[in-house]
Short mmCIF file of C-alpha atoms and ligand atoms in Angstrom, two decimals:
data_model
loop_
_atom_site.label_atom_id
_atom_site.label_comp_id
_atom_site.label_asym_id
_atom_site.label_seq_id
_atom_site.Cartn_x
_atom_site.Cartn_y
_atom_site.Cartn_z
CA MET A 21 -77.60 -113.26 64.93
CA LYS A 22 -81.17 -112.09 65.61
CA PHE A 23 -83.60 -114.27 67.58
CA GLY A 24 -85.67 -115.40 64.57
CA THR A 25 -82.49 -116.67 62.89
CA LYS A 26 -81.02 -118.29 66.00
CA VAL A 27 -84.07 -120.51 66.53
CA ILE A 28 -83.42 -122.06 63.13
CA HIS A 29 -79.63 -121.93 62.80
CA ALA A 30 -77.83 -121.71 66.17
CA GLY A 31 -75.82 -124.92 66.57
CA ILE A 32 -77.66 -126.60 63.71
CA GLU A 33 -75.48 -127.92 60.86
CA PRO A 34 -76.34 -130.52 58.23
CA ASP A 35 -75.40 -133.99 59.57
CA ALA A 36 -71.71 -134.65 58.81
CA SER A 37 -72.18 -138.26 57.74
CA THR A 38 -75.22 -137.86 55.42
CA GLY A 39 -75.95 -134.17 54.83
CA ALA A 40 -79.39 -134.54 56.48
CA ILE A 41 -80.72 -131.01 56.97
CA MET A 42 -82.61 -131.89 60.15
CA THR A 43 -80.71 -133.00 63.24
CA PRO A 44 -80.97 -136.81 63.29
CA ILE A 45 -82.45 -138.65 66.27
CA PHE A 46 -79.44 -140.63 67.51
CA GLN A 47 -81.40 -143.50 69.01
CA THR A 48 -78.48 -145.37 70.48
CA SER A 49 -77.39 -146.20 74.01
CA THR A 50 -73.68 -146.61 73.24
CA TYR A 51 -70.98 -145.88 70.64
CA ALA A 52 -68.19 -147.99 69.10
CA GLN A 53 -64.69 -147.21 70.33
CA GLU A 54 -61.64 -147.69 68.07
CA ALA A 55 -59.44 -148.74 70.97
CA PRO A 56 -59.94 -148.45 74.74
CA GLY A 57 -60.48 -144.73 75.43
CA ILE A 58 -60.23 -143.76 71.75
CA HIS A 59 -63.61 -142.58 70.43
CA LYS A 60 -65.38 -139.69 68.67
CA GLY A 61 -66.35 -137.88 71.90
CA TYR A 62 -69.33 -140.17 72.56
CA GLU A 63 -69.07 -143.13 74.92
CA TYR A 64 -72.46 -143.84 76.51
CA ALA A 65 -75.78 -142.07 75.89
CA ARG A 66 -76.51 -141.00 79.47
CA THR A 67 -73.27 -139.01 79.27
CA GLN A 68 -73.43 -137.71 75.68
CA ASN A 69 -75.93 -137.84 72.83
CA PRO A 70 -75.49 -135.84 69.59
CA THR A 71 -79.21 -134.86 69.31
CA ARG A 72 -79.08 -133.57 72.88
CA SER A 73 -75.78 -131.74 72.24
CA VAL A 74 -77.29 -129.81 69.31
CA LEU A 75 -80.29 -128.81 71.43
CA GLU A 76 -77.99 -127.67 74.24
CA ILE A 77 -76.00 -125.41 71.89
CA ASN A 78 -79.24 -123.99 70.48
CA LEU A 79 -80.79 -123.31 73.91
CA ALA A 80 -77.64 -121.60 75.20
CA ALA A 81 -77.74 -119.29 72.15
CA LEU A 82 -81.42 -118.40 72.70
CA GLU A 83 -80.69 -117.27 76.28
CA ASN A 84 -77.44 -115.47 75.26
CA ALA A 85 -75.39 -117.82 77.42
CA GLN A 86 -72.44 -120.22 77.15
CA HIS A 87 -73.88 -123.46 78.52
CA ALA A 88 -77.17 -125.38 78.45
CA ILE A 89 -77.72 -128.75 80.15
CA CYS A 90 -80.87 -130.72 79.34
CA PHE A 91 -82.98 -132.88 81.66
CA SER A 92 -85.95 -135.20 81.39
CA SER A 93 -88.39 -132.57 82.76
CA GLY A 94 -88.51 -129.04 84.13
CA LEU A 95 -88.60 -130.45 87.66
CA ALA A 96 -85.56 -132.67 86.99
CA ALA A 97 -83.72 -129.52 85.88
CA MET A 98 -84.77 -127.78 89.10
CA ASP A 99 -83.63 -130.77 91.15
CA ALA A 100 -80.15 -130.52 89.61
CA ILE A 101 -79.94 -126.80 90.47
CA LEU A 102 -81.02 -127.40 94.08
CA ARG A 103 -78.38 -130.13 94.40
CA LEU A 104 -75.77 -127.37 94.03
CA LEU A 105 -76.73 -126.41 97.63
CA ASN A 106 -75.58 -128.12 100.83
CA PRO A 107 -77.59 -129.08 103.93
CA GLY A 108 -78.19 -125.96 106.03
CA ASP A 109 -78.24 -123.66 102.98
CA GLU A 110 -81.38 -121.64 102.37
CA ILE A 111 -83.30 -120.85 99.20
CA ILE A 112 -85.62 -117.85 98.97
CA ALA A 113 -88.30 -118.21 96.30
CA THR A 114 -91.13 -116.04 95.04
CA ASN A 115 -94.25 -116.72 97.12
CA ASP A 116 -96.45 -117.06 94.03
CA LEU A 117 -94.71 -120.11 92.59
CA TYR A 118 -95.49 -123.06 90.34
CA GLY A 119 -97.01 -125.69 92.66
CA GLY A 120 -94.58 -128.44 91.64
CA SER A 121 -91.60 -126.18 92.34
CA TYR A 122 -92.97 -125.36 95.80
CA ARG A 123 -93.53 -129.07 96.48
CA GLN A 124 -89.99 -130.00 95.42
CA ILE A 125 -88.34 -127.28 97.52
CA VAL A 126 -90.33 -128.07 100.67
CA ARG A 127 -91.06 -131.78 100.53
CA VAL A 128 -88.05 -133.17 98.66
CA HIS A 129 -85.06 -130.92 99.37
CA GLY A 130 -86.48 -129.91 102.76
CA ARG A 131 -85.86 -133.49 103.91
CA TYR A 132 -82.17 -133.15 103.06
CA GLY A 133 -81.66 -130.00 105.10
CA ILE A 134 -82.34 -127.31 102.49
CA GLU A 135 -84.20 -124.48 104.22
CA SER A 136 -86.66 -122.31 102.36
CA ARG A 137 -88.61 -119.08 102.57
CA PHE A 138 -91.24 -117.66 100.24
CA VAL A 139 -91.24 -113.91 99.76
CA PRO A 140 -93.20 -111.58 97.46
CA MET A 141 -90.22 -110.42 95.41
CA GLN A 142 -92.11 -107.45 93.97
CA ASP A 143 -91.26 -106.01 97.40
CA LEU A 144 -87.49 -105.53 97.27
CA ALA A 145 -87.29 -104.35 100.89
CA ALA A 146 -89.04 -107.54 102.06
CA LEU A 147 -86.62 -109.58 99.97
CA GLU A 148 -83.56 -107.83 101.33
CA ALA A 149 -84.84 -108.26 104.90
CA ALA A 150 -85.30 -111.99 104.32
CA ILE A 151 -81.75 -112.62 103.09
CA GLY A 152 -79.57 -114.05 105.86
CA PRO A 153 -76.17 -115.71 106.21
CA LYS A 154 -77.60 -119.10 105.15
CA THR A 155 -79.21 -117.76 101.97
CA LYS A 156 -77.44 -119.17 98.91
CA LEU A 157 -80.01 -119.00 96.12
CA LEU A 158 -82.92 -116.75 95.04
CA TRP A 159 -85.53 -118.46 92.88
CA ILE A 160 -87.51 -116.11 90.65
CA GLU A 161 -90.53 -116.80 88.49
CA THR A 162 -91.80 -113.90 86.39
CA PRO A 163 -94.52 -113.51 85.24
CA THR A 164 -95.62 -115.50 88.30
CA ASN A 165 -97.99 -118.42 88.21
CA PRO A 166 -100.97 -118.02 88.34
CA MET A 167 -101.28 -114.40 89.56
CA LEU A 168 -99.09 -112.96 86.77
CA ASN A 169 -97.17 -110.63 89.04
CA ILE A 170 -94.02 -109.17 87.56
CA ILE A 171 -90.69 -109.25 89.37
CA ASP A 172 -87.94 -106.83 88.42
CA ILE A 173 -85.18 -109.29 87.47
CA ALA A 174 -82.40 -106.69 87.23
CA ALA A 175 -83.32 -105.18 90.63
CA VAL A 176 -83.47 -108.59 92.37
CA CYS A 177 -80.11 -109.58 90.82
CA THR A 178 -78.54 -106.36 92.14
CA VAL A 179 -79.74 -107.19 95.67
CA ALA A 180 -78.49 -110.79 95.28
CA LYS A 181 -75.04 -109.73 94.11
CA LYS A 182 -74.69 -107.34 97.05
CA HIS A 183 -75.19 -110.33 99.37
CA GLY A 184 -73.17 -112.82 97.30
CA VAL A 185 -76.25 -114.93 96.57
CA LEU A 186 -76.97 -116.75 93.28
CA THR A 187 -80.15 -116.01 91.31
CA CYS A 188 -82.06 -118.48 89.20
CA VAL A 189 -84.95 -117.42 86.96
CA ASP A 190 -87.55 -119.97 85.91
CA ASN A 191 -88.18 -118.47 82.45
CA THR A 192 -90.89 -120.96 81.45
CA PHE A 193 -93.78 -118.45 81.34
CA ALA A 194 -91.99 -115.85 79.22
CA SER A 195 -89.79 -118.04 76.99
CA PRO A 196 -86.47 -116.63 75.73
CA TYR A 197 -88.32 -114.86 72.92
CA LEU A 198 -89.91 -112.48 75.43
CA GLN A 199 -87.24 -112.30 78.14
CA THR A 200 -83.54 -113.18 78.55
CA PRO A 201 -82.75 -113.06 82.31
CA ILE A 202 -78.98 -113.62 81.92
CA ASP A 203 -78.79 -110.26 80.11
CA LEU A 204 -80.45 -108.76 83.21
CA GLY A 205 -77.88 -110.21 85.63
CA ALA A 206 -79.29 -113.65 86.50
CA ASP A 207 -76.77 -116.45 87.12
CA ILE A 208 -78.97 -119.34 86.05
CA VAL A 209 -82.04 -119.72 83.82
CA THR A 210 -84.23 -122.79 83.88
CA HIS A 211 -87.08 -123.94 81.66
CA SER A 212 -89.82 -126.43 81.60
CA ALA A 213 -89.31 -126.93 77.85
CA THR A 214 -92.57 -128.88 78.02
CA LYS A 215 -94.30 -125.50 77.60
CA TYR A 216 -93.41 -122.79 75.04
CA LEU A 217 -90.09 -124.22 73.84
CA GLY A 218 -91.66 -127.53 72.81
CA GLY A 219 -94.86 -125.68 72.07
CA HIS A 220 -97.01 -128.58 70.86
CA SER A 221 -97.97 -130.35 74.11
CA ASP A 222 -96.27 -133.55 72.98
CA VAL A 223 -93.13 -133.80 75.12
CA VAL A 224 -91.89 -133.29 78.71
CA HIS A 225 -88.41 -131.78 78.96
CA GLY A 226 -86.29 -129.36 81.02
CA ALA A 227 -83.11 -127.32 80.74
CA VAL A 228 -80.65 -125.27 82.79
CA ILE A 229 -78.81 -122.45 81.03
CA LEU A 230 -75.92 -120.41 82.44
CA ASN A 231 -72.56 -118.73 81.85
CA ASP A 232 -70.46 -119.83 84.84
CA ASP A 233 -68.03 -122.58 83.76
CA GLY A 234 -67.67 -124.06 87.27
CA LEU A 235 -71.40 -124.32 87.95
CA ALA A 236 -71.95 -125.70 84.44
CA GLN A 237 -69.38 -128.39 85.15
CA GLN A 238 -71.17 -129.34 88.39
CA LEU A 239 -74.53 -129.47 86.60
CA ARG A 240 -73.03 -131.55 83.79
CA PHE A 241 -71.70 -133.92 86.47
CA LEU A 242 -75.19 -134.17 88.03
CA GLN A 243 -76.80 -134.77 84.61
CA ASN A 244 -74.60 -137.83 84.22
CA ALA A 245 -74.32 -138.92 87.87
CA VAL A 246 -78.06 -138.68 88.66
CA GLY A 247 -79.16 -139.60 85.16
CA ALA A 248 -82.43 -137.65 84.69
CA ILE A 249 -81.67 -137.23 80.99
CA PRO A 250 -84.08 -136.63 78.10
CA GLY A 251 -84.26 -139.21 75.31
CA PRO A 252 -83.02 -138.27 71.83
CA GLN A 253 -86.53 -138.21 70.32
CA ASP A 254 -87.65 -135.76 72.99
CA CYS A 255 -84.64 -133.55 72.22
CA PHE A 256 -85.59 -133.67 68.53
CA LEU A 257 -89.15 -132.59 69.34
CA ILE A 258 -87.90 -129.62 71.38
CA LEU A 259 -85.52 -128.63 68.55
CA ARG A 260 -88.42 -128.85 66.13
CA GLY A 261 -90.70 -126.80 68.37
CA ILE A 262 -88.08 -124.07 68.86
CA LYS A 263 -87.91 -123.38 65.11
CA THR A 264 -91.30 -121.60 65.31
CA LEU A 265 -91.01 -120.25 68.87
CA HIS A 266 -90.93 -116.59 67.78
CA LEU A 267 -93.95 -116.96 65.46
CA ARG A 268 -96.03 -118.92 67.99
CA VAL A 269 -95.31 -116.67 70.95
CA GLU A 270 -95.89 -113.53 68.86
CA ARG A 271 -99.35 -114.71 67.80
CA ALA A 272 -100.27 -116.07 71.24
CA CYS A 273 -99.37 -112.71 72.84
CA GLN A 274 -101.55 -110.84 70.31
CA ASN A 275 -104.46 -113.16 71.06
CA ALA A 276 -103.94 -112.82 74.84
CA GLU A 277 -104.07 -109.03 74.64
CA LYS A 278 -107.47 -109.16 72.94
CA ILE A 279 -108.81 -111.78 75.35
CA ALA A 280 -107.66 -109.83 78.43
CA ALA A 281 -109.41 -106.71 77.13
CA PHE A 282 -112.62 -108.68 76.49
CA LEU A 283 -112.61 -110.25 79.97
CA GLN A 284 -111.96 -106.93 81.68
CA LYS A 285 -115.23 -105.57 80.27
CA HIS A 286 -117.32 -108.64 81.05
CA PRO A 287 -119.91 -108.13 83.83
CA LYS A 288 -119.41 -111.64 85.32
CA VAL A 289 -115.65 -111.10 85.73
CA ARG A 290 -114.29 -109.51 88.92
CA ASN A 291 -110.56 -109.15 88.18
CA VAL A 292 -108.30 -109.84 85.23
CA TYR A 293 -104.61 -110.46 85.94
CA TYR A 294 -102.59 -109.50 82.87
CA PRO A 295 -99.33 -107.50 82.88
CA GLY A 296 -100.26 -105.82 79.60
CA PHE A 297 -102.78 -103.56 81.36
CA VAL A 298 -101.37 -100.11 82.15
CA SER A 299 -103.11 -100.45 85.54
CA HIS A 300 -101.20 -103.69 86.39
CA PRO A 301 -98.68 -102.91 89.18
CA GLY A 302 -95.86 -104.58 87.22
CA HIS A 303 -96.70 -103.07 83.84
CA ASP A 304 -93.70 -100.72 83.59
CA ILE A 305 -91.25 -103.42 84.66
CA ALA A 306 -92.78 -105.88 82.20
CA LYS A 307 -92.42 -103.27 79.46
CA LYS A 308 -88.76 -102.84 80.36
CA GLN A 309 -87.75 -106.51 80.63
CA MET A 310 -90.10 -108.30 78.21
CA ARG A 311 -90.69 -108.00 74.47
CA HIS A 312 -94.47 -108.48 74.87
CA PHE A 313 -96.67 -109.21 77.88
CA GLY A 314 -96.99 -112.98 77.52
CA ALA A 315 -99.88 -115.23 76.59
CA MET A 316 -101.11 -116.20 80.05
CA VAL A 317 -104.22 -114.49 81.40
CA SER A 318 -105.86 -115.20 84.77
CA PHE A 319 -109.23 -113.94 85.96
CA ASP A 320 -111.71 -114.52 88.74
CA LEU A 321 -115.47 -114.22 88.91
CA HIS A 322 -117.81 -111.83 90.66
CA THR A 323 -119.38 -114.73 92.48
CA ASP A 324 -116.22 -116.18 93.95
CA THR A 325 -117.17 -119.82 94.39
CA LEU A 326 -115.87 -123.14 93.17
CA ASP A 327 -119.29 -123.81 91.58
CA TYR A 328 -119.16 -120.74 89.39
CA ALA A 329 -115.62 -121.51 88.30
CA THR A 330 -116.61 -125.11 87.53
CA HIS A 331 -119.44 -123.80 85.39
CA VAL A 332 -117.07 -121.83 83.16
CA LEU A 333 -114.42 -124.57 83.17
CA SER A 334 -116.85 -127.20 81.94
CA ASN A 335 -118.53 -125.08 79.28
CA THR A 336 -115.69 -123.88 77.07
CA LYS A 337 -115.28 -125.89 73.89
CA LEU A 338 -112.05 -124.63 72.31
CA PHE A 339 -110.31 -123.89 75.61
CA THR A 340 -109.63 -127.42 76.84
CA LEU A 341 -109.66 -128.08 80.57
CA ALA A 342 -106.14 -129.33 81.22
CA GLU A 343 -102.94 -128.78 83.17
CA SER A 344 -99.93 -127.24 81.40
CA LEU A 345 -99.50 -124.25 79.09
CA GLY A 346 -97.52 -122.90 76.18
CA GLY A 347 -98.85 -125.15 73.42
CA VAL A 348 -100.41 -124.11 70.10
CA GLU A 349 -103.86 -124.93 71.51
CA SER A 350 -105.64 -122.85 74.15
CA LEU A 351 -106.06 -124.39 77.59
CA ILE A 352 -108.16 -123.42 80.60
CA GLY A 353 -107.27 -124.41 84.14
CA HIS A 354 -108.29 -124.02 87.76
CA PRO A 355 -105.14 -123.42 89.86
CA ALA A 356 -106.82 -124.04 93.26
CA THR A 357 -107.71 -127.63 92.36
CA MET A 358 -105.16 -128.37 89.61
CA THR A 359 -101.65 -126.86 89.27
CA HIS A 360 -101.60 -125.35 92.79
CA ALA A 361 -103.49 -128.00 94.75
CA SER A 362 -100.17 -128.96 96.43
CA ILE A 363 -99.97 -125.48 98.03
CA PRO A 364 -101.85 -125.21 101.35
CA ALA A 365 -105.13 -123.24 101.16
CA GLU A 366 -103.96 -120.48 103.48
CA GLU A 367 -100.77 -119.98 101.40
CA ARG A 368 -102.96 -119.77 98.28
CA ARG A 369 -105.19 -117.12 99.82
CA LYS A 370 -102.15 -115.08 100.92
CA VAL A 371 -101.15 -114.56 97.29
CA GLY A 372 -104.71 -113.74 96.20
CA LEU A 373 -105.39 -117.09 94.54
CA SER A 374 -109.16 -117.28 95.00
CA ASP A 375 -111.42 -120.30 94.57
CA SER A 376 -112.88 -118.91 91.34
CA LEU A 377 -109.52 -118.03 89.78
CA ILE A 378 -109.28 -119.35 86.23
CA ARG A 379 -106.03 -119.46 84.27
CA LEU A 380 -105.88 -119.33 80.48
CA SER A 381 -102.97 -120.42 78.35
CA VAL A 382 -103.86 -118.62 75.14
CA GLY A 383 -102.92 -120.52 72.00
CA ILE A 384 -102.49 -119.48 68.38
CA GLU A 385 -105.98 -120.22 67.05
CA ASP A 386 -108.06 -117.49 65.37
CA VAL A 387 -108.82 -115.06 68.17
CA ASP A 388 -112.44 -114.50 67.07
CA ASP A 389 -113.23 -118.15 67.78
CA LEU A 390 -111.48 -117.97 71.16
CA LEU A 391 -113.45 -114.85 72.16
CA GLU A 392 -116.72 -116.44 71.08
CA ASP A 393 -115.93 -119.55 73.13
CA LEU A 394 -115.27 -117.56 76.32
CA ALA A 395 -118.33 -115.37 75.73
CA GLN A 396 -120.71 -118.33 75.46
CA ALA A 397 -119.26 -119.98 78.60
CA LEU A 398 -119.49 -116.78 80.67
CA ASP A 399 -122.93 -115.83 79.37
CA ARG A 400 -124.32 -119.14 80.64
CA LEU A 401 -123.43 -118.24 84.23
CA PRO A 402 -126.58 -117.75 86.29
C1 PLP B 520 -94.51 -126.90 84.19
C2 PLP B 520 -93.63 -126.02 84.97
C3 PLP B 520 -92.54 -126.55 85.67
C4 PLP B 520 -92.26 -128.04 85.74
O1 PLP B 520 -91.85 -128.53 84.52
P1 PLP B 520 -92.12 -130.07 84.05
O2 PLP B 520 -91.55 -130.07 82.68
O3 PLP B 520 -93.59 -130.30 84.11
O4 PLP B 520 -91.38 -130.92 85.01
C5 PLP B 520 -91.71 -125.65 86.34
N1 PLP B 520 -91.95 -124.32 86.33
C6 PLP B 520 -92.99 -123.79 85.69
C7 PLP B 520 -93.20 -122.32 85.71
C8 PLP B 520 -93.87 -124.61 84.99
O5 PLP B 520 -94.92 -124.08 84.35
#
């Protein structure tokens, strides 16, 4: 089945009891049993819920994998993956990482003896040098947030396999429409489904997707034993969002390409970070592992100050100043004070995240209106 068919049909059957075309929201906490231990496969809704089960089958299909396990948020999904490690184990993550992921690795799991290192994984030699006997997991984000670096997933997975280390790809920025890391050798894929999968900025949700039966069983155990589960209505909203994933991401990528080209020519803009540019250091890898170049664009200003950035951030009208990404509407954000405020300033500077860096999540509006909005905000700069 091709991607545009899977989003609508994979795992989705008319409801057996009524014929309802859309997956019902099973808003129940428990299920009647015929006799002790005799039931229809559903006992208690933390453990199993039919709306959630349908979403899990659908998500596994989108990432070309066997298993998907859903959680109440992207960070709850990450927490379950990190609980596969033991005290004394080490995780190596990309140095240009979502701020909340960095915070969880260092400040939550760090307290329970999980060691961590942050390495620019574009540099395979640096990665290989960092791997030691304690290393158990590599954590990849690509495109990275907010610098939009590209990491060669297949190459990193080859290094990981040589050292017997697991790889997990946070595929939130690309979505499975653009990139399927399991096909490239990754062991685990995770999503903040809050972003492109949901796609309408109306739900917080996360998922872990993988092939390995043993790891899937451990994650399924954690889903039930820890209990960070999504509610059935949230699962319904993600299922609904996924039906148009391919159309939304396609249009958002087209818009982003035009916006990146516009920004690159603007005299007030210093640098545009967008993997679609031939001059971007990760362009060839992006071309190889992604269907398009994504709908995130970052840029900084010639006058690299917080004041100048604030000026642009408070003058756009269609681009709304907000955290998050991947919805139908365009958002504008300031990583240094918003999404990445939890990363120390010197770590931010190391990855090139300047004070004037602005991140756009390009939506699916008419691109002419988006261009006009950015032009008027930039033209007002002194
Ligand atoms: C938002 C985000 C997360 C966290 O997901 P939540 O659903 O907000 O918990 C993790 N990784 C990336 C890349 C994100 O953008």
